[in-house]
Amino acid sequence: MYDAGKIIVGLVIFLLLITAPVWYNAASGQASYAPHLEIVTDAKACVAPTDYMRTSHMELLNTWRDEVVRHGEREYTAFDGTVYEKSLSNTCMGCHSNKAEFCDRCHDYMAVGRPYCWDCHVEPKGGSQ
Amino acid sequence: MKALFSLVAVVILILLAWFGSGSSGGAYLFGVILPYAAITLFVLGVVYRVLKWARSPVPFRIPTSCGQQKSLPWIKNSNLDNPHSLVGVVARMALEVLCFRSLFRNTKAEVKDGPRLVYGSDKFLWLGALAFHWSFLIILLRHYRFFTEPVPGFIMGIESLDGLMQIGVPPLLITNIAVTGALLYLWARRFTNPQVRIISLIADHFPLVLLLGVVTSGVCMRYFFKVDLPAVKQLAMGLISLNPVVPAGIGSIFFIHLFLVSVLLAYFPASKLMHMAGIFLSPTRNLANSNRRVRHINPWNYPVKVHTYEEYEDEFRDVMKAAGLPVEKE
């Protein structure tokens, strides 16, 4: 093998880059962490099925925001016929009252930056980190 | 035909993952076994090919010289285009790897009416390649949010910069547009340019279509057919910590995306994509032009057995004397 020194160094750098997450997680020791969400409620159902809310709540909130702020439409008829008020503070946070123990758990886990809900809405007291 | 073959191959791969991942056994196959196999093939394959290249001797310096060589002190030399030292080589390689400098010099020849052969600069290939490679790197780094806990700050920084335009929810990412546009351009180029079209092989079309499949499935997953991201991260972290679990309820679009990435990784070492490692081992770029100033000895020179005159005379002195030939030593 020619230029062995340089080539081996290059290969070692390549292997370190490829396996970086393995060492990073071994050092942080949090590989098995899973977010646990606090939900305080007696209600049986959300405004949409859980699967939909898990994957697409941001779309729903964005649509609500546009409809309420721009068109003044405040009533939302849910999938089961119940009518809800389109409101983050009054409807959503009635059950999911604690931002730090609900919203932030997954948002931190998935590194979703800072959702701009809180640019306008005041974060409920006692709920901050 | 070659393009069609590549397209059909990728569609078949998508259908395989789509229907194959439906059962829990299938999810384990596409979510755990195939990704592990693919990453193993990728790492071993890349290392194998680099070591194989490393066995080729480089007896002489063969850099492409695009500028004046270093010679006499009053002649101005070009350090980047004809490097004579390690510093020059490192700078040249860095510009090559990070900015694709040699592609920037790409020209095209066209026959205009007359008929006249006209050479012109053609920067679109360079632009498309640059847009694709940088977007792909940023996208790869963004994916580290699935493989690290806690997620390092710079990964979040990259993502928020990428979503700078704040269009829609989830925010539209600049790299998603850039990578799709660049790949479509690079593929379209293989149809519209007759010279490129005729030399394009399946090995040229297939990686492009495969990458388009990876990108399209990823974009669809982010904006249209959303999946349960915390569950995806559980899967990814399980793979990383060698403790794989497949959480239930991950949509099949995720398995399509993951399978296409697995195929890309497995195919990588056997394909032209190996230019990722090859660029660092290009003798026309990574050597200093020191042919005249430094003596380079051919590494496969074997020791030549020499029989000197003194030895010859020692061997035949008696015979030489008997024949009346003059000898140097009595």
Coordinates of C-alpha atoms in Angstrom, one line a residue:
Chain A
M1 CA 0.0 0.0 0.0
Y2 CA 1.3 3.4 -0.9
D3 CA 0.8 6.6 1.1
A4 CA -0.6 4.3 3.9
G5 CA -0.3 7.0 6.6
K6 CA -2.5 9.5 4.9
I7 CA -5.0 7.0 3.6
I8 CA -5.5 5.3 7.0
V9 CA -5.9 8.7 8.7
G10 CA -8.6 9.6 6.0
L11 CA -10.4 6.3 6.6
V12 CA -10.3 6.7 10.4
I13 CA -11.9 10.2 10.0
F14 CA -14.5 8.7 7.7
L15 CA -15.4 6.0 10.2
L16 CA -15.5 8.5 13.1
L17 CA -17.9 10.7 11.1
I18 CA -20.1 7.8 10.2
T19 CA -20.3 6.4 13.8
A20 CA -20.4 9.9 15.5
P21 CA -24.0 9.4 16.7
V22 CA -23.1 6.1 18.4
W23 CA -20.3 7.8 20.4
Y24 CA -22.4 10.9 21.1
N25 CA -25.3 8.9 22.5
A26 CA -23.0 6.6 24.5
A27 CA -21.5 9.7 26.1
S28 CA -24.9 11.4 26.7
G29 CA -26.4 8.1 28.0
Q30 CA -29.9 9.1 26.8
A31 CA -30.3 6.8 23.9
S32 CA -33.3 5.1 25.5
Y33 CA -35.1 8.3 26.5
A34 CA -38.7 8.5 25.3
P35 CA -40.9 11.6 25.9
H36 CA -43.8 11.2 28.3
L37 CA -46.7 13.7 27.9
E38 CA -48.8 15.0 30.8
I39 CA -52.5 15.4 29.9
V40 CA -54.7 16.8 32.6
T41 CA -58.4 16.1 31.7
D42 CA -61.6 14.3 32.2
A43 CA -62.5 14.7 28.5
K44 CA -62.6 11.5 26.5
A45 CA -61.7 12.9 23.1
C46 CA -59.6 15.5 21.5
V47 CA -60.8 17.7 18.6
A48 CA -59.4 15.1 16.2
P49 CA -58.2 11.5 16.6
T50 CA -55.0 10.9 18.4
D51 CA -53.1 9.7 15.3
Y52 CA -54.1 12.8 13.4
M53 CA -53.1 15.1 16.3
R54 CA -49.7 13.4 16.7
T55 CA -48.7 13.9 13.1
S56 CA -50.6 16.9 12.0
H57 CA -51.6 19.2 15.0
M58 CA -49.4 22.0 13.5
E59 CA -51.6 22.1 10.4
L60 CA -54.7 22.2 12.5
L61 CA -53.4 25.0 14.7
N62 CA -52.2 26.9 11.6
T63 CA -55.6 26.6 9.9
W64 CA -57.4 27.7 13.1
R65 CA -55.1 30.7 13.4
D66 CA -55.8 31.8 9.9
E67 CA -59.6 31.2 10.1
V68 CA -60.0 33.0 13.5
V69 CA -57.6 35.9 13.0
R70 CA -58.3 36.6 9.3
H71 CA -62.0 35.5 8.9
G72 CA -63.4 35.6 12.4
E73 CA -64.6 32.0 12.1
R74 CA -64.5 30.7 15.7
E75 CA -66.4 27.4 15.6
Y76 CA -64.9 24.1 14.8
T77 CA -67.0 21.0 14.2
A78 CA -65.0 18.0 15.2
F79 CA -64.9 14.6 13.6
D80 CA -67.5 13.3 16.1
G81 CA -69.9 16.3 15.7
T82 CA -68.9 18.2 18.8
V83 CA -68.5 21.9 18.3
Y84 CA -65.4 23.4 19.8
E85 CA -64.1 27.0 20.1
K86 CA -61.1 27.5 17.9
S87 CA -58.8 28.6 20.6
L88 CA -55.3 27.6 21.8
S89 CA -55.7 29.1 25.2
N90 CA -59.3 28.0 25.9
T91 CA -59.7 24.8 24.1
C92 CA -56.3 23.1 23.7
M93 CA -54.8 24.2 26.9
G94 CA -57.9 23.2 28.8
C95 CA -56.6 19.6 28.7
H96 CA -53.0 20.2 27.7
S97 CA -52.5 22.8 30.3
N98 CA -48.7 22.6 30.8
K99 CA -46.5 23.7 28.0
A100 CA -43.3 22.4 29.5
E101 CA -44.8 19.0 30.3
F102 CA -46.8 18.6 27.1
C103 CA -45.7 20.7 24.1
D104 CA -42.0 20.9 24.9
R105 CA -41.5 17.2 25.6
C106 CA -41.8 16.2 22.0
H107 CA -40.6 19.5 20.5
D108 CA -37.4 19.2 22.5
Y109 CA -37.0 15.5 21.6
M110 CA -37.5 16.2 17.9
A111 CA -35.6 19.5 18.0
V112 CA -38.5 21.4 16.6
G113 CA -37.2 25.0 17.1
R114 CA -39.5 27.5 18.7
P115 CA -43.0 27.2 17.3
Y116 CA -44.4 30.6 16.8
C117 CA -47.6 30.0 18.8
W118 CA -45.8 31.8 21.7
D119 CA -45.0 34.9 19.7
C120 CA -48.6 36.0 20.3
H121 CA -50.0 33.7 23.0
V122 CA -48.9 34.2 26.6
E123 CA -47.4 31.0 28.0
P124 CA -49.5 29.9 31.0
K125 CA -47.9 30.7 34.4
G126 CA -46.2 27.9 36.2
G127 CA -45.9 26.1 32.9
S128 CA -42.5 27.5 31.8
Q129 CA -39.3 25.7 32.1
Chain B
M1 CA -34.4 3.1 -22.4
K2 CA -31.7 3.3 -19.8
A3 CA -33.6 6.1 -18.1
L4 CA -36.8 4.1 -18.2
F5 CA -35.1 1.1 -16.8
S6 CA -33.8 3.2 -13.9
L7 CA -37.2 4.7 -13.3
V8 CA -38.9 1.3 -13.3
A9 CA -36.3 -0.1 -11.0
V10 CA -36.9 2.7 -8.4
V11 CA -40.7 2.3 -8.7
I12 CA -40.3 -1.5 -8.0
L13 CA -38.2 -0.6 -5.0
I14 CA -40.9 1.7 -3.8
L15 CA -43.6 -0.9 -4.3
L16 CA -41.5 -3.5 -2.5
A17 CA -41.2 -1.3 0.6
W18 CA -44.8 -0.1 0.4
F19 CA -46.3 -3.6 0.4
G20 CA -43.5 -5.3 2.2
S21 CA -43.6 -3.2 5.3
G22 CA -47.3 -3.8 6.0
S23 CA -46.9 -6.7 8.5
S24 CA -45.0 -6.5 11.7
G25 CA -42.4 -8.9 10.3
G26 CA -42.1 -6.8 7.2
A27 CA -41.7 -3.6 9.3
Y28 CA -38.8 -5.4 11.1
L29 CA -37.2 -6.4 7.8
F30 CA -37.5 -2.9 6.3
G31 CA -36.9 -1.0 9.5
V32 CA -34.1 -3.0 11.1
I33 CA -32.5 -5.8 9.1
L34 CA -32.1 -4.0 5.8
P35 CA -30.8 -0.7 7.2
Y36 CA -28.2 -2.7 9.3
A37 CA -27.2 -4.7 6.2
A38 CA -27.0 -1.5 4.1
I39 CA -24.9 0.4 6.5
T40 CA -22.5 -2.6 6.9
L41 CA -22.2 -2.9 3.1
F42 CA -21.6 0.8 2.8
V43 CA -18.8 1.1 5.4
L44 CA -17.1 -2.1 4.4
G45 CA -17.5 -1.4 0.7
V46 CA -16.0 2.1 1.0
V47 CA -13.1 1.0 3.1
Y48 CA -12.4 -1.9 0.7
R49 CA -12.4 0.3 -2.4
V50 CA -10.2 2.9 -0.8
L51 CA -7.7 0.3 0.3
K52 CA -7.8 -1.2 -3.2
W53 CA -7.0 2.2 -4.7
A54 CA -4.3 2.6 -2.2
R55 CA -2.5 -0.4 -3.6
S56 CA -1.9 1.4 -6.9
P57 CA 1.6 2.9 -7.0
V58 CA 2.0 6.6 -7.9
P59 CA 5.5 6.6 -9.4
F60 CA 5.5 10.1 -10.7
R61 CA 3.7 13.3 -10.1
I62 CA 0.9 13.8 -12.6
P63 CA -1.0 16.9 -11.4
T64 CA -3.0 18.7 -14.1
S65 CA -1.2 22.0 -14.2
C66 CA -3.4 25.0 -14.9
G67 CA -0.8 27.6 -14.2
Q68 CA 2.9 28.5 -14.2
Q69 CA 5.1 26.0 -12.4
K70 CA 7.5 27.1 -9.6
S71 CA 10.9 27.4 -11.1
L72 CA 13.2 30.5 -11.1
P73 CA 12.6 33.1 -8.4
W74 CA 11.8 35.9 -10.8
I75 CA 9.1 33.9 -12.7
K76 CA 5.8 34.3 -10.9
N77 CA 4.3 30.9 -10.2
S78 CA 0.7 29.9 -9.6
N79 CA 0.3 28.3 -6.1
L80 CA -3.3 27.1 -6.6
D81 CA -3.2 25.9 -10.2
N82 CA 0.3 24.4 -10.1
P83 CA 1.0 23.8 -6.4
H84 CA 4.6 23.0 -5.4
S85 CA 4.1 22.5 -1.7
L86 CA 1.7 20.8 0.7
V87 CA 0.0 24.1 1.6
G88 CA -0.8 24.7 -2.1
V89 CA -2.1 21.1 -2.5
V90 CA -4.4 21.4 0.6
A91 CA -5.8 24.8 -0.7
R92 CA -6.3 23.3 -4.2
M93 CA -8.0 20.2 -2.8
A94 CA -10.2 22.3 -0.4
L95 CA -11.4 24.5 -3.3
E96 CA -12.0 21.4 -5.4
V97 CA -14.0 19.5 -2.7
L98 CA -15.9 22.5 -1.3
C99 CA -16.4 24.6 -4.4
F100 CA -16.0 22.2 -7.3
R101 CA -13.4 24.5 -8.9
S102 CA -12.6 22.3 -11.9
L103 CA -16.3 22.0 -12.7
F104 CA -16.4 25.8 -12.7
R105 CA -14.1 25.7 -15.8
N106 CA -16.6 23.5 -17.6
T107 CA -17.0 24.5 -21.2
K108 CA -19.3 23.5 -24.0
A109 CA -18.7 23.2 -27.7
E110 CA -21.5 24.1 -30.1
V111 CA -21.8 24.2 -33.8
K112 CA -23.4 27.5 -34.8
D113 CA -24.6 28.2 -38.3
G114 CA -21.8 29.0 -40.6
P115 CA -20.9 26.2 -39.7
R116 CA -18.7 27.4 -36.9
L117 CA -17.5 25.6 -33.8
V118 CA -18.0 27.8 -30.8
Y119 CA -16.7 27.2 -27.3
G120 CA -18.5 28.9 -24.4
S121 CA -18.5 28.7 -20.7
D122 CA -21.1 26.5 -19.2
K123 CA -21.7 27.2 -15.5
F124 CA -25.1 25.4 -15.1
L125 CA -23.5 22.0 -14.5
W126 CA -21.3 23.5 -11.8
L127 CA -24.3 25.3 -10.3
G128 CA -26.5 22.2 -10.3
A129 CA -23.8 20.1 -8.8
L130 CA -23.0 22.6 -6.1
A131 CA -26.7 23.1 -5.2
F132 CA -27.2 19.3 -5.0
H133 CA -24.2 18.5 -3.0
W134 CA -24.5 21.3 -0.4
S135 CA -28.2 20.7 0.0
F136 CA -27.6 17.0 0.4
L137 CA -25.0 17.6 3.1
I138 CA -27.3 20.0 5.0
I139 CA -30.2 17.5 4.7
L140 CA -27.9 14.7 6.0
L141 CA -26.8 16.9 9.0
R142 CA -30.5 17.9 9.7
H143 CA -31.3 14.2 10.0
Y144 CA -28.9 14.0 13.0
R145 CA -31.9 15.1 15.1
F146 CA -33.1 11.6 14.7
F147 CA -29.8 10.1 15.8
T148 CA -28.8 12.2 18.8
E149 CA -30.4 12.8 22.2
P150 CA -30.1 15.6 23.3
V151 CA -29.9 17.2 19.9
P152 CA -26.8 19.4 19.6
G153 CA -27.5 23.1 19.2
F154 CA -25.9 23.4 15.8
I155 CA -28.2 20.9 14.3
M156 CA -31.2 23.0 15.4
G157 CA -29.4 26.1 14.1
I158 CA -29.0 24.5 10.7
E159 CA -32.7 23.6 10.6
S160 CA -33.9 27.0 11.7
L161 CA -31.6 28.6 9.1
D162 CA -33.0 26.2 6.5
G163 CA -36.6 27.2 7.4
L164 CA -35.7 30.9 7.3
M165 CA -38.4 31.8 4.9
Q166 CA -41.2 30.7 7.4
I167 CA -43.6 29.6 4.7
G168 CA -46.3 27.3 6.0
V169 CA -46.3 24.8 8.8
P170 CA -44.1 22.8 9.1
P171 CA -41.8 25.5 7.6
L172 CA -40.7 25.0 4.0
L173 CA -37.0 24.2 3.9
I174 CA -34.8 25.9 1.3
T175 CA -32.7 22.8 0.8
N176 CA -35.8 20.7 -0.1
I177 CA -36.4 23.0 -3.0
A178 CA -32.8 23.3 -4.0
V179 CA -32.1 19.5 -3.9
T180 CA -35.2 18.6 -5.9
G181 CA -34.5 21.3 -8.5
A182 CA -30.8 20.4 -8.8
L183 CA -31.6 16.7 -9.2
L184 CA -34.2 17.4 -11.8
Y185 CA -31.8 19.7 -13.7
L186 CA -29.0 17.1 -13.5
W187 CA -31.3 14.4 -14.8
A188 CA -32.9 16.6 -17.5
R189 CA -29.4 17.5 -18.7
R190 CA -28.9 13.8 -19.6
F191 CA -31.9 14.1 -22.0
T192 CA -31.5 17.5 -23.5
N193 CA -27.8 17.6 -24.2
P194 CA -27.2 15.1 -27.1
Q195 CA -23.6 14.4 -26.3
V196 CA -24.3 13.7 -22.6
R197 CA -27.4 11.7 -23.6
I198 CA -25.5 9.3 -25.7
I199 CA -22.8 8.6 -23.1
S200 CA -25.3 8.2 -20.2
L201 CA -25.5 4.7 -18.9
I202 CA -27.9 3.0 -16.4
A203 CA -25.1 3.7 -13.9
D204 CA -25.7 7.4 -14.5
H205 CA -29.5 7.4 -14.6
F206 CA -30.1 5.0 -11.7
P207 CA -28.3 7.0 -8.9
L208 CA -30.1 10.2 -10.0
V209 CA -33.5 8.5 -10.0
L210 CA -32.8 6.8 -6.7
L211 CA -31.8 10.1 -5.1
L212 CA -34.9 11.7 -6.6
G213 CA -36.9 8.9 -5.0
V214 CA -35.2 9.4 -1.6
V215 CA -35.8 13.2 -1.8
T216 CA -39.4 12.9 -3.0
S217 CA -40.4 10.4 -0.3
G218 CA -38.7 12.6 2.3
V219 CA -40.5 15.7 1.1
C220 CA -43.8 13.9 0.9
M221 CA -43.3 12.7 4.5
R222 CA -42.6 16.1 5.8
Y223 CA -45.4 18.0 4.0
F224 CA -48.1 15.6 2.9
F225 CA -48.3 12.2 4.4
K226 CA -47.0 12.9 7.9
V227 CA -45.7 10.2 10.2
D228 CA -45.4 10.0 14.0
L229 CA -41.9 11.6 14.4
P230 CA -41.2 10.6 18.0
A231 CA -41.9 7.0 17.0
V232 CA -39.5 7.4 14.1
K233 CA -36.8 8.7 16.4
Q234 CA -37.4 5.7 18.8
L235 CA -36.6 3.5 15.8
A236 CA -33.6 5.5 14.8
M237 CA -32.2 5.6 18.3
G238 CA -32.8 1.9 18.8
L239 CA -30.8 1.2 15.6
I240 CA -28.0 3.5 16.8
S241 CA -27.8 1.9 20.3
L242 CA -27.9 -1.6 18.8
N243 CA -31.1 -2.2 20.6
P244 CA -33.6 -2.1 17.8
V245 CA -37.3 -1.7 18.3
V246 CA -40.0 -1.0 15.7
P247 CA -42.8 1.1 17.3
A248 CA -46.2 0.5 15.8
G249 CA -48.1 2.9 13.7
I250 CA -45.3 4.4 11.5
G251 CA -46.7 5.1 8.1
S252 CA -45.5 3.1 5.1
I253 CA -44.1 6.3 3.5
F254 CA -41.4 6.2 6.2
F255 CA -40.4 2.6 5.2
I256 CA -40.3 3.6 1.6
H257 CA -38.0 6.5 2.4
L258 CA -35.8 4.3 4.7
F259 CA -35.6 1.5 2.1
L260 CA -34.6 3.8 -0.7
V261 CA -31.9 5.2 1.6
S262 CA -30.8 1.6 2.4
V263 CA -30.6 0.8 -1.3
L264 CA -28.6 4.0 -1.9
L265 CA -26.1 3.0 0.9
A266 CA -25.7 -0.5 -0.2
Y267 CA -25.3 0.5 -3.9
F268 CA -22.9 3.3 -3.0
P269 CA -19.6 1.4 -2.9
A270 CA -20.3 -0.3 -6.2
S271 CA -21.2 2.8 -8.1
K272 CA -19.9 6.1 -9.5
L273 CA -21.0 7.7 -6.2
M274 CA -17.6 6.5 -4.8
H275 CA -16.3 9.8 -6.1
M276 CA -17.0 10.9 -2.5
A277 CA -13.8 9.1 -1.5
G278 CA -12.2 9.1 -5.0
I279 CA -11.9 12.9 -5.1
F280 CA -9.4 12.7 -2.2
L281 CA -7.4 10.1 -4.1
S282 CA -7.2 11.9 -7.4
P283 CA -3.5 12.0 -8.4
T284 CA -4.2 14.8 -10.8
R285 CA -5.3 17.0 -7.9
N286 CA -3.7 15.8 -4.7
L287 CA 0.0 15.8 -5.8
A288 CA 2.4 18.8 -5.7
N289 CA 4.1 19.5 -9.0
S290 CA 7.6 18.7 -7.8
N291 CA 8.8 16.6 -10.7
R292 CA 11.8 18.7 -11.5
R293 CA 12.9 19.8 -8.0
V294 CA 12.6 16.5 -6.1
R295 CA 13.9 13.1 -7.2
H296 CA 11.1 10.6 -7.4
I297 CA 12.1 7.0 -7.3
N298 CA 9.8 4.5 -8.9
P299 CA 8.3 2.4 -6.0
W300 CA 8.4 -0.8 -8.0
N301 CA 12.1 -0.5 -8.9
Y302 CA 13.7 -3.8 -7.8
P303 CA 17.3 -3.9 -6.7
V304 CA 19.5 -4.4 -9.8
K305 CA 22.3 -6.9 -9.4
V306 CA 25.5 -5.2 -10.6
H307 CA 28.7 -7.0 -11.6
T308 CA 31.5 -4.4 -11.4
Y309 CA 34.7 -4.5 -13.4
E310 CA 36.7 -5.2 -10.3
E311 CA 34.6 -8.3 -9.6
Y312 CA 34.8 -9.4 -13.2
E313 CA 38.6 -9.1 -13.2
D314 CA 38.8 -11.0 -9.9
E315 CA 36.7 -13.7 -11.4
F316 CA 38.7 -14.1 -14.7
R317 CA 42.2 -12.8 -13.8
D318 CA 44.0 -16.0 -14.4
V319 CA 42.2 -16.6 -17.8
M320 CA 42.9 -13.0 -18.8
K321 CA 46.6 -13.2 -17.9
A322 CA 46.9 -16.5 -19.8
A323 CA 45.4 -14.9 -22.9
G324 CA 47.8 -12.0 -22.6
L325 CA 45.1 -9.4 -21.8
P326 CA 46.1 -6.4 -19.6
V327 CA 44.8 -6.5 -16.0
E328 CA 44.6 -3.6 -13.5
K329 CA 45.6 -5.6 -10.4
E330 CA 48.3 -8.3 -10.5

